[in-house]
Amino acid sequence: MASEGEWARWRGDMRSSARGVENSAANIEQSSARAAAASDRTAENSTRTARASEDTARSARSAATASWVSAGFAAVSAIQNARAARAAEEQTAITQSMAAQEQTHQFAMWRQTEEGKQYVAWRNQAIPLAQLLRDRQTQWQLAWAQAIGNAQDSVSAQELEHMKPHTVQVRSGRLKIAAVILFILGGLGLITTLAGASMTRVTVLGVAGPLLLALLMLAVAVYLTVNGKRRRQEEQTGITWMNTELRSIVAAEAAQRVARFGFDPLAVPQGYTGFAWGATFDPSAYADQLMWMIINGPVNFPEPDELPALVMPDVLAPNPAFRPEVNAALADFQQQS
């Protein structure tokens, strides 16, 4: 067991390292009753934050689909709101995980070991690094949203019109319906006329009028069927030709937009970034890896060699081939490094 002096130094180190993080581990040193109450409150906050994340996600999707021209700029606000909600949710998860684990006897014993001490020291440095990477990723998404919005502004009205859905009205269906009705009426008339003549022993000449009417209905039904089939073939040929022609036009215009902007601003998904801002690896995936270990480390008791190395990714150099908004973000990251 550690001495009272070591326990005091450990508490001081934890309080000093956690001041830079909101809702940090300072609450852990309070009593078990207050920690349990705080855990209930943070669980409620997680629920509210999850709802806020859903709302901001819906806002982002709505912003991206409401208008091609304004979607890029509207997405800026949506991305900012989504990042704020995600940051609050992650901080709540970190605080709640730390508060729960600090009260367990197993973790309390493990953190006194050499492996536990190394994890706690690693965690205190990993939290601000992961949050910094998250903030940079948000700035990166904002830069791309602005680039997409500016590119959409320069797209011609004709290209926007070609991207709208087109429908063709097929009228041959009316002939098919009329033919079916005449087949039914003619068939019923023919059956009724012949049956009636058989039962009353009337000659065919005696029911010639109704018989001719039934046969005429059947003849017209056959004509409409043949004519309707021919018209459907003609309409289908016209639809195929129009769709083929439109597809070739849309594909050619999309290729021109990619050659002009480096991406198609009318076809990118929400939150699109053409490439990562890190020169050697993806900072977003690295931040996810750090956050996972921060939250799950007290449960899994990782070995020191399992802890990800804490490094700041090198920033990709600006390039004349990149969009100006993207280059501005890269230059800003280089200044911050």
Coordinates of C-alpha atoms in Angstrom, one line a residue:
M1 CA 0.0 0.0 0.0
A2 CA 1.2 3.5 -0.8
S3 CA 2.1 5.9 2.1
E4 CA 0.0 8.9 3.0
G5 CA 2.6 11.2 1.4
E6 CA 2.3 9.3 -1.9
W7 CA -1.5 9.5 -1.8
A8 CA -1.3 13.2 -1.2
R9 CA 1.1 13.7 -4.1
W10 CA -1.1 11.6 -6.4
R11 CA -4.2 13.7 -5.6
G12 CA -2.3 16.9 -6.2
D13 CA -1.0 15.6 -9.6
M14 CA -4.5 14.6 -10.6
R15 CA -6.1 17.9 -9.7
S16 CA -3.3 19.9 -11.4
S17 CA -3.4 17.9 -14.7
A18 CA -7.2 18.0 -15.0
R19 CA -7.8 21.7 -14.6
G20 CA -7.7 22.2 -18.4
V21 CA -10.6 19.7 -19.0
E22 CA -14.2 20.6 -18.4
N23 CA -16.0 18.6 -15.8
S24 CA -12.6 17.0 -15.0
A25 CA -11.5 14.5 -12.4
A26 CA -11.7 17.0 -9.6
N27 CA -15.2 15.6 -8.8
I28 CA -13.6 12.2 -8.3
E29 CA -12.1 13.2 -5.0
Q30 CA -15.5 14.0 -3.4
S31 CA -17.4 11.5 -1.4
S32 CA -19.1 8.4 -2.8
A33 CA -22.6 9.8 -2.2
R34 CA -21.8 12.9 -4.2
A35 CA -20.0 10.9 -6.8
A36 CA -23.1 8.7 -7.3
A37 CA -25.3 11.8 -7.5
A38 CA -23.0 13.3 -10.1
S39 CA -23.1 10.1 -12.0
D40 CA -26.9 10.3 -12.2
R41 CA -26.7 13.9 -13.4
T42 CA -24.1 13.1 -16.0
A43 CA -26.2 10.2 -17.3
E44 CA -29.1 12.6 -17.7
N45 CA -26.8 15.0 -19.4
S46 CA -25.7 12.2 -21.8
T47 CA -29.3 11.6 -22.7
R48 CA -29.8 15.4 -23.4
T49 CA -26.6 15.5 -25.4
A50 CA -27.6 12.5 -27.5
R51 CA -30.8 14.2 -28.3
A52 CA -29.0 17.3 -29.2
S53 CA -26.6 15.3 -31.4
E54 CA -29.6 13.8 -33.2
D55 CA -31.1 17.3 -33.7
T56 CA -27.9 18.7 -35.0
A57 CA -27.4 15.7 -37.3
R58 CA -30.9 16.3 -38.7
S59 CA -30.1 20.0 -39.1
A60 CA -26.9 19.1 -41.0
R61 CA -28.7 16.8 -43.4
S62 CA -31.4 19.4 -43.9
A63 CA -28.8 22.1 -44.6
A64 CA -27.1 19.9 -47.1
T65 CA -30.3 19.1 -49.1
A66 CA -32.3 22.3 -48.8
S67 CA -30.5 24.1 -51.6
W68 CA -27.4 23.4 -53.7
V69 CA -26.4 27.0 -53.8
S70 CA -26.5 27.6 -50.0
A71 CA -25.8 24.1 -48.7
G72 CA -22.1 24.7 -48.2
F73 CA -22.5 27.8 -46.0
A74 CA -25.5 26.4 -44.1
A75 CA -23.5 23.3 -43.3
V76 CA -20.9 25.4 -41.5
S77 CA -23.3 26.2 -38.7
A78 CA -24.5 22.6 -38.6
I79 CA -20.9 21.3 -38.3
Q80 CA -20.1 23.7 -35.5
N81 CA -23.2 22.7 -33.6
A82 CA -22.5 19.0 -34.2
R83 CA -18.9 19.4 -32.9
A84 CA -20.1 21.2 -29.7
A85 CA -22.6 18.4 -29.0
R86 CA -20.0 15.7 -29.7
A87 CA -17.4 17.4 -27.4
A88 CA -20.0 17.7 -24.6
E89 CA -20.9 14.1 -25.1
E90 CA -17.3 12.8 -25.1
Q91 CA -16.5 14.9 -22.0
T92 CA -19.5 13.6 -20.2
A93 CA -18.4 10.0 -21.1
I94 CA -14.9 10.7 -19.9
T95 CA -16.0 12.2 -16.6
Q96 CA -18.6 9.5 -15.9
S97 CA -16.2 6.7 -16.7
M98 CA -13.5 8.2 -14.5
A99 CA -15.9 8.8 -11.6
A100 CA -17.3 5.3 -11.8
Q101 CA -13.9 3.6 -12.0
E102 CA -12.2 5.7 -9.3
Q103 CA -14.7 4.2 -6.8
T104 CA -13.9 0.6 -7.7
H105 CA -11.4 -1.3 -5.5
Q106 CA -9.8 -3.0 -8.5
F107 CA -9.0 0.2 -10.3
A108 CA -7.8 1.8 -7.1
M109 CA -5.4 -1.0 -6.6
W110 CA -4.2 -1.2 -10.2
R111 CA -3.5 2.5 -10.5
Q112 CA -0.9 2.1 -7.7
T113 CA 1.1 -0.3 -9.9
E114 CA 3.7 0.9 -12.3
E115 CA 1.3 0.1 -15.2
G116 CA -1.5 2.0 -13.6
K117 CA 0.7 5.0 -12.9
Q118 CA 1.8 5.1 -16.5
Y119 CA -1.7 4.9 -17.8
V120 CA -2.9 7.7 -15.5
A121 CA 0.0 9.9 -16.7
W122 CA -0.7 9.0 -20.3
R123 CA -4.4 9.7 -19.9
N124 CA -3.8 13.2 -18.5
Q125 CA -1.8 14.1 -21.6
A126 CA -4.1 12.2 -24.1
I127 CA -7.3 14.0 -23.1
P128 CA -6.2 17.5 -24.2
L129 CA -4.4 16.1 -27.3
A130 CA -7.6 14.2 -28.4
Q131 CA -9.7 17.3 -27.9
L132 CA -7.3 19.4 -29.9
L133 CA -7.4 17.0 -32.8
R134 CA -11.2 17.0 -32.6
D135 CA -11.2 20.8 -32.8
R136 CA -8.8 20.8 -35.8
Q137 CA -11.0 18.2 -37.6
T138 CA -14.0 20.5 -37.1
Q139 CA -12.0 23.4 -38.6
W140 CA -11.0 21.1 -41.5
Q141 CA -14.6 20.2 -42.2
L142 CA -15.6 23.8 -42.0
A143 CA -12.9 24.7 -44.6
W144 CA -14.2 22.0 -46.9
A145 CA -17.8 23.1 -46.4
Q146 CA -16.9 26.7 -47.4
A147 CA -15.0 25.3 -50.4
I148 CA -18.0 23.3 -51.5
G149 CA -20.4 26.2 -51.0
N150 CA -18.2 28.5 -53.1
A151 CA -18.0 25.9 -55.8
Q152 CA -21.7 25.5 -55.8
D153 CA -22.1 29.2 -56.2
S154 CA -20.2 29.0 -59.5
V155 CA -22.2 26.1 -61.0
S156 CA -24.5 27.1 -63.8
A157 CA -28.2 27.0 -63.6
Q158 CA -28.3 24.6 -66.5
E159 CA -26.2 22.1 -64.6
L160 CA -28.5 22.4 -61.5
E161 CA -31.5 21.8 -63.8
H162 CA -29.9 18.7 -65.2
M163 CA -29.4 17.3 -61.6
K164 CA -33.1 17.6 -60.8
P165 CA -35.2 14.4 -61.1
H166 CA -37.1 14.1 -64.4
T167 CA -40.3 12.1 -64.9
V168 CA -42.2 11.1 -68.1
Q169 CA -45.9 10.5 -68.3
V170 CA -46.8 7.2 -69.8
R171 CA -50.3 7.3 -71.4
S172 CA -50.5 3.8 -72.8
G173 CA -51.9 2.6 -69.5
R174 CA -55.3 4.1 -70.3
L175 CA -55.6 1.9 -73.4
K176 CA -54.8 -1.1 -71.4
I177 CA -57.5 -0.3 -68.8
A178 CA -60.1 0.3 -71.6
A179 CA -59.2 -3.0 -73.3
V180 CA -59.6 -5.0 -70.0
I181 CA -63.0 -3.4 -69.4
L182 CA -64.2 -4.2 -73.0
F183 CA -62.9 -7.8 -72.7
I184 CA -64.9 -8.3 -69.5
L185 CA -68.1 -6.7 -70.9
G186 CA -67.8 -8.4 -74.2
G187 CA -67.1 -11.8 -72.7
L188 CA -70.0 -11.5 -70.2
G189 CA -72.3 -10.3 -73.0
L190 CA -71.3 -13.2 -75.3
I191 CA -71.7 -15.8 -72.5
T192 CA -75.1 -14.4 -71.4
T193 CA -76.4 -14.2 -75.0
L194 CA -75.5 -17.7 -75.9
A195 CA -76.7 -19.1 -72.6
G196 CA -80.0 -17.3 -72.9
A197 CA -80.5 -18.5 -76.5
S198 CA -79.8 -22.1 -75.4
M199 CA -82.3 -22.0 -72.5
T200 CA -85.1 -20.4 -74.5
R201 CA -84.4 -22.4 -77.7
V202 CA -84.1 -19.2 -79.6
T203 CA -82.1 -19.3 -82.9
V204 CA -78.9 -17.4 -83.3
L205 CA -80.6 -15.0 -85.6
G206 CA -83.0 -14.1 -82.8
V207 CA -80.1 -12.8 -80.6
A208 CA -78.1 -11.4 -83.4
G209 CA -78.1 -7.9 -82.0
P210 CA -76.7 -8.6 -78.6
L211 CA -74.3 -11.2 -80.1
L212 CA -72.9 -8.7 -82.5
L213 CA -72.6 -6.1 -79.8
A214 CA -70.6 -8.5 -77.6
L215 CA -68.4 -9.5 -80.5
L216 CA -67.8 -5.8 -81.4
M217 CA -66.7 -5.2 -77.8
L218 CA -64.2 -8.1 -78.0
A219 CA -62.9 -6.8 -81.3
V220 CA -62.3 -3.3 -80.0
A221 CA -60.6 -4.8 -76.9
V222 CA -58.2 -6.8 -79.2
Y223 CA -57.5 -3.6 -81.2
L224 CA -56.8 -1.6 -78.0
T225 CA -54.5 -4.3 -76.7
V226 CA -52.4 -4.4 -79.8
N227 CA -52.4 -0.7 -80.2
G228 CA -51.5 -0.2 -76.5
K229 CA -48.6 -2.6 -76.7
R230 CA -47.2 -0.8 -79.8
R231 CA -47.6 2.6 -78.0
R232 CA -45.9 1.3 -74.9
Q233 CA -42.9 0.1 -76.9
E234 CA -42.7 3.6 -78.5
E235 CA -42.9 5.4 -75.2
Q236 CA -40.4 3.0 -73.6
T237 CA -38.0 3.7 -76.5
G238 CA -38.5 7.4 -76.0
I239 CA -37.9 7.2 -72.2
T240 CA -34.7 5.1 -72.8
W241 CA -33.4 7.5 -75.3
M242 CA -34.1 10.5 -73.1
N243 CA -32.5 8.9 -70.0
T244 CA -29.5 7.8 -72.0
E245 CA -29.1 11.3 -73.4
L246 CA -29.5 12.9 -70.0
R247 CA -27.1 10.5 -68.3
S248 CA -24.4 11.3 -70.8
I249 CA -24.9 15.0 -70.3
V250 CA -24.9 14.7 -66.5
A251 CA -21.8 12.5 -66.6
A252 CA -19.9 15.0 -68.9
E253 CA -20.8 17.9 -66.7
A254 CA -19.8 16.0 -63.5
A255 CA -16.4 15.2 -65.1
Q256 CA -15.9 18.9 -65.9
R257 CA -16.7 19.9 -62.3
V258 CA -14.3 17.4 -61.0
A259 CA -11.6 18.7 -63.3
R260 CA -12.4 22.3 -62.3
F261 CA -12.7 21.9 -58.5
G262 CA -11.1 18.6 -57.7
F263 CA -14.5 17.2 -56.6
D264 CA -18.1 17.4 -57.7
P265 CA -19.8 20.0 -55.4
L266 CA -23.2 18.7 -56.5
A267 CA -22.5 15.1 -55.5
V268 CA -20.5 15.2 -52.3
P269 CA -22.0 13.8 -49.1
Q270 CA -22.5 15.8 -45.9
G271 CA -19.3 16.3 -44.0
Y272 CA -17.2 15.6 -47.1
T273 CA -13.4 16.2 -46.9
G274 CA -11.3 15.4 -49.9
F275 CA -8.4 14.2 -47.9
A276 CA -7.0 14.3 -44.4
W277 CA -5.0 17.3 -43.1
G278 CA -2.3 15.1 -41.6
A279 CA 0.8 14.4 -43.8
T280 CA 1.6 11.0 -42.5
F281 CA -1.6 9.5 -41.0
D282 CA -5.3 10.3 -40.5
P283 CA -5.7 12.6 -37.4
S284 CA -9.4 11.9 -37.1
A285 CA -8.9 8.1 -36.8
Y286 CA -6.0 8.7 -34.4
A287 CA -8.3 10.9 -32.2
D288 CA -10.9 8.1 -32.2
Q289 CA -8.2 5.7 -31.0
L290 CA -7.1 8.0 -28.2
M291 CA -10.7 8.6 -27.0
W292 CA -11.4 4.9 -27.0
M293 CA -8.4 4.2 -24.8
I294 CA -9.2 7.2 -22.5
I295 CA -12.7 5.9 -21.8
N296 CA -12.0 2.1 -21.8
G297 CA -8.5 2.0 -20.3
P298 CA -9.8 1.9 -16.6
V299 CA -11.8 -1.2 -17.6
N300 CA -9.3 -3.0 -19.7
F301 CA -6.1 -2.2 -17.6
P302 CA -3.8 -1.8 -20.6
E303 CA -0.1 -2.6 -20.6
P304 CA 2.2 0.4 -21.3
D305 CA 3.1 -0.9 -24.7
E306 CA -0.7 -0.9 -25.6
L307 CA -1.0 2.8 -25.1
P308 CA -0.9 4.8 -28.3
A309 CA 2.0 7.1 -28.7
L310 CA 1.1 10.7 -28.1
V311 CA 2.2 12.7 -31.1
M312 CA 0.9 15.7 -33.0
P313 CA 0.4 14.8 -36.7
D314 CA 2.5 16.7 -39.2
V315 CA 0.4 19.1 -41.2
L316 CA 0.1 18.6 -45.0
A317 CA 1.7 21.4 -47.0
P318 CA -0.5 23.8 -48.9
N319 CA -0.7 23.1 -52.6
P320 CA -1.7 25.3 -55.6
A321 CA -3.9 22.4 -56.8
F322 CA -6.0 22.6 -53.6
R323 CA -8.9 24.9 -53.1
P324 CA -8.0 28.3 -51.5
E325 CA -10.2 27.6 -48.4
V326 CA -8.4 24.3 -47.9
N327 CA -5.0 25.9 -48.2
A328 CA -6.0 28.6 -45.7
A329 CA -6.9 25.9 -43.2
L330 CA -3.6 24.1 -43.7
A331 CA -1.6 27.3 -43.3
D332 CA -3.4 28.0 -40.1
F333 CA -2.6 24.5 -38.8
Q334 CA 1.0 25.0 -39.6
Q335 CA 1.1 28.2 -37.6
Q336 CA -0.5 26.6 -34.6
S337 CA 2.0 23.7 -34.6

